[in-house]
CSV table of C-alpha atoms in Angstrom, one decimal:
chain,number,residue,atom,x,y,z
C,1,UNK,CA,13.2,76.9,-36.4
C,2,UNK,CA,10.5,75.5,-38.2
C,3,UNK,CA,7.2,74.1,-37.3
C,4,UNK,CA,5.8,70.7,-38.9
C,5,UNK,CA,2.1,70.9,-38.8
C,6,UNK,CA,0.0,68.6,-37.8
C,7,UNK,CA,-1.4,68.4,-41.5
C,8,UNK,CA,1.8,66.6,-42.7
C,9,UNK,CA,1.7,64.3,-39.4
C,10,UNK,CA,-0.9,63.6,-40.5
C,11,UNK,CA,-0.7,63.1,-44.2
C,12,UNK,CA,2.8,61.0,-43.4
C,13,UNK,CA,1.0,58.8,-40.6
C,14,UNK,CA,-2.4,57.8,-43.3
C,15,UNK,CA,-1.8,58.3,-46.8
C,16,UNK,CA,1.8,57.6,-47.8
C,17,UNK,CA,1.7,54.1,-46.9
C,18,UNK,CA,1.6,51.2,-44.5
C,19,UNK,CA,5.5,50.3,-44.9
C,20,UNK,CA,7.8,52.0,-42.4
C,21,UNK,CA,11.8,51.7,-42.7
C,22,UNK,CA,12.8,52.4,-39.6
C,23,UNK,CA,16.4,53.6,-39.4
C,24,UNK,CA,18.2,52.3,-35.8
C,25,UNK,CA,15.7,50.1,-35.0
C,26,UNK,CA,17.3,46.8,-33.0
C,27,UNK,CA,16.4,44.1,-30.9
C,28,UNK,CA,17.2,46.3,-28.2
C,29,UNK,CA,14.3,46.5,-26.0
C,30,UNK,CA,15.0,49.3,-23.9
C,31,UNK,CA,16.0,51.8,-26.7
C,32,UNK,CA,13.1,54.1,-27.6
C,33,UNK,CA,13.1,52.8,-31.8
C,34,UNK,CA,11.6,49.6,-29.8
C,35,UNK,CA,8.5,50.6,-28.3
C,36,UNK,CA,7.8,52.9,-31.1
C,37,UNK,CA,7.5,50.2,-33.8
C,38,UNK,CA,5.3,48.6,-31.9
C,39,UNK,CA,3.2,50.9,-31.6
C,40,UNK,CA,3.6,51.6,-35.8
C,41,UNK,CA,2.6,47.6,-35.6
C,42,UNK,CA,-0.3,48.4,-33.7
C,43,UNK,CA,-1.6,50.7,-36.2
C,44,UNK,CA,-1.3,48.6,-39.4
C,45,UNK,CA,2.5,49.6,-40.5
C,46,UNK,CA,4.8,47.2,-41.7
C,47,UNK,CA,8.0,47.9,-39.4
C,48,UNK,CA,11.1,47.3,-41.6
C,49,UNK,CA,14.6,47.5,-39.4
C,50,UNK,CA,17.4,49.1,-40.4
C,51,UNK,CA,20.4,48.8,-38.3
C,52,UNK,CA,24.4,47.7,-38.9
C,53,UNK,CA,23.8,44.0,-37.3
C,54,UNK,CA,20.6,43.4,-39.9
C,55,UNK,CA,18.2,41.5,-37.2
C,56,UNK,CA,14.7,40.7,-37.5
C,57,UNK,CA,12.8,43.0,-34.8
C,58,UNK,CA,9.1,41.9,-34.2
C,59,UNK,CA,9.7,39.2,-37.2
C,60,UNK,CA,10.2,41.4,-39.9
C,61,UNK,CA,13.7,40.6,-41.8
C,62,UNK,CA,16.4,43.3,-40.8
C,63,UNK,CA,18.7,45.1,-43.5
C,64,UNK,CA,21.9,47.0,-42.9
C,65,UNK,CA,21.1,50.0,-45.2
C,66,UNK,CA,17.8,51.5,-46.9
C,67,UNK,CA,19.5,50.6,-50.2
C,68,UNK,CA,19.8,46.6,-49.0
C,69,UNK,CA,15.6,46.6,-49.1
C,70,UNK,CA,14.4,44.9,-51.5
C,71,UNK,CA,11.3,46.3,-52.0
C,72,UNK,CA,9.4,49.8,-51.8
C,73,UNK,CA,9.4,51.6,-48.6
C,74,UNK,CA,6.9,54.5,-47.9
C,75,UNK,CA,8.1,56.1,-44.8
C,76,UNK,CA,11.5,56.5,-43.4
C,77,UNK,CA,11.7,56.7,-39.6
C,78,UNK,CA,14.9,58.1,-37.9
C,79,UNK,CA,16.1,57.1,-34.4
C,80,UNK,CA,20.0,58.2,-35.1
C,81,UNK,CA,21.7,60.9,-34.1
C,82,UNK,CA,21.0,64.7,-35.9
C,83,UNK,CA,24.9,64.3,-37.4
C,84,UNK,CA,23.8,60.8,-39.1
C,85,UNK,CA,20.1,62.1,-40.1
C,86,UNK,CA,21.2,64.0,-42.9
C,87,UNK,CA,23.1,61.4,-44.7
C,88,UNK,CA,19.9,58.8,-43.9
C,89,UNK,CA,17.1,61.1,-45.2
C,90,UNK,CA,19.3,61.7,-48.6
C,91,UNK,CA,19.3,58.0,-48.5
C,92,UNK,CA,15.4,57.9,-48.2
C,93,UNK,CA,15.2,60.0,-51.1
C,94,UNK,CA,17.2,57.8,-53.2
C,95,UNK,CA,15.3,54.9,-52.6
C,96,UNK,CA,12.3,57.0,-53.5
C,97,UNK,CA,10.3,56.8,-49.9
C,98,UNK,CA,7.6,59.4,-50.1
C,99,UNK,CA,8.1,60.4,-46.5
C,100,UNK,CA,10.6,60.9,-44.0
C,101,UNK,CA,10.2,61.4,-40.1
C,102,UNK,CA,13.0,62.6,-37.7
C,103,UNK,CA,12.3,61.2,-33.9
C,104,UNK,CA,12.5,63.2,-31.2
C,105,UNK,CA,15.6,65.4,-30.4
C,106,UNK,CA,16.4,64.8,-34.4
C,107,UNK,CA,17.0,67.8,-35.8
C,108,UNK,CA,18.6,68.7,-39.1
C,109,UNK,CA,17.2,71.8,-40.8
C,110,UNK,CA,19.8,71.6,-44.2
C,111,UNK,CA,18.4,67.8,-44.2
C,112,UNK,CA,15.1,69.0,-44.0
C,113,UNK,CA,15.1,71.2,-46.5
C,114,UNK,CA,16.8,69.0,-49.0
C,115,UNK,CA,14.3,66.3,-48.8
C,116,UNK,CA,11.3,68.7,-48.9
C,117,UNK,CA,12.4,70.3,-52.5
C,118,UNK,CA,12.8,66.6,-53.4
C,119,UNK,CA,9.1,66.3,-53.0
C,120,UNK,CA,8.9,64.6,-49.7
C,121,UNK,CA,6.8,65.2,-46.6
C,122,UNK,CA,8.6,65.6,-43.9
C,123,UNK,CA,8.8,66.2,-40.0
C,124,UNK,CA,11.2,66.6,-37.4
C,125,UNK,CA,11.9,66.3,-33.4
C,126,UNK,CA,8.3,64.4,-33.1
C,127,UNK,CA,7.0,61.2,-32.1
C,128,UNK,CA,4.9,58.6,-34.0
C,129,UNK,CA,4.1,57.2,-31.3
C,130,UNK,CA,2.7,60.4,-29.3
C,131,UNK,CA,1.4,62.2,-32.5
C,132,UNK,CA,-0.8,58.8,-33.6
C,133,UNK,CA,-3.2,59.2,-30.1
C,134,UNK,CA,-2.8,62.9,-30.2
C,135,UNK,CA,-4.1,63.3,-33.9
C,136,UNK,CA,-6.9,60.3,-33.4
């Protein structure tokens, strides 16, 4: 098993952009996706949901895929499950997102290594959230 290192965390969190796709993100409050683009929020990131139903989360328009956005996205965040990741980081890379990020208990090393020799940065099994006070 790999390690992400906290170069890459860091590079993903400050230079590949302010706008954030965040994949499972709903108005659900007490799911984890919640909280976490807040924090993004917090820190300057445009939070863009992506989830089936399409609803605005913290008054950003929702979409139902990556492909429905209509403009660039930088960073792809993923709150589904390890089977689903794969399929959603191969959609990041086609809509040309220069990063990808695989929440906690995400874990999909064939994934992983596809997007890297795409040219992406990538982590997995980490938290925005806890990596954003952790790296100052």
């Amino acid at each position: 098993m790999h390690r992400d290192d906290d170069a890459t965390v860091r590079k993903i969190l400050t230079e590949l952009g302010d706008t954030w796709a965040v994949v499972g993100l709903s108005t659900n409050r007490s799911r984890a996706a919640y909280g976490v683009a807040e924090v993004l929020r917090r820190h300057g990131k445009r939070v863009v949901p992506v989830h089936p139903k399409a609803e605005p989360v913290h008054g950003e328009q929702g979409y139902a895929s990556l492909a429905d956005i209509p403009f660039d996205v930088d960073v792809v965040d993923v709150f589904v499950n390890s089977e689903l990741a794969g399929a959603v980081a191969d959609e990041a890379v086609a809509k040309g997102a220069k990063g990808v990020w695989f929440q906690l208990g995400v874990v999909d090393e064939e994934a992983y290594e596809r997007t890297r020799a795409a040219g992406l940065d990538m982590v997995m099994n980490r938290c925005p959230a806890i990596e954003i006070p952790r790296l100052g």
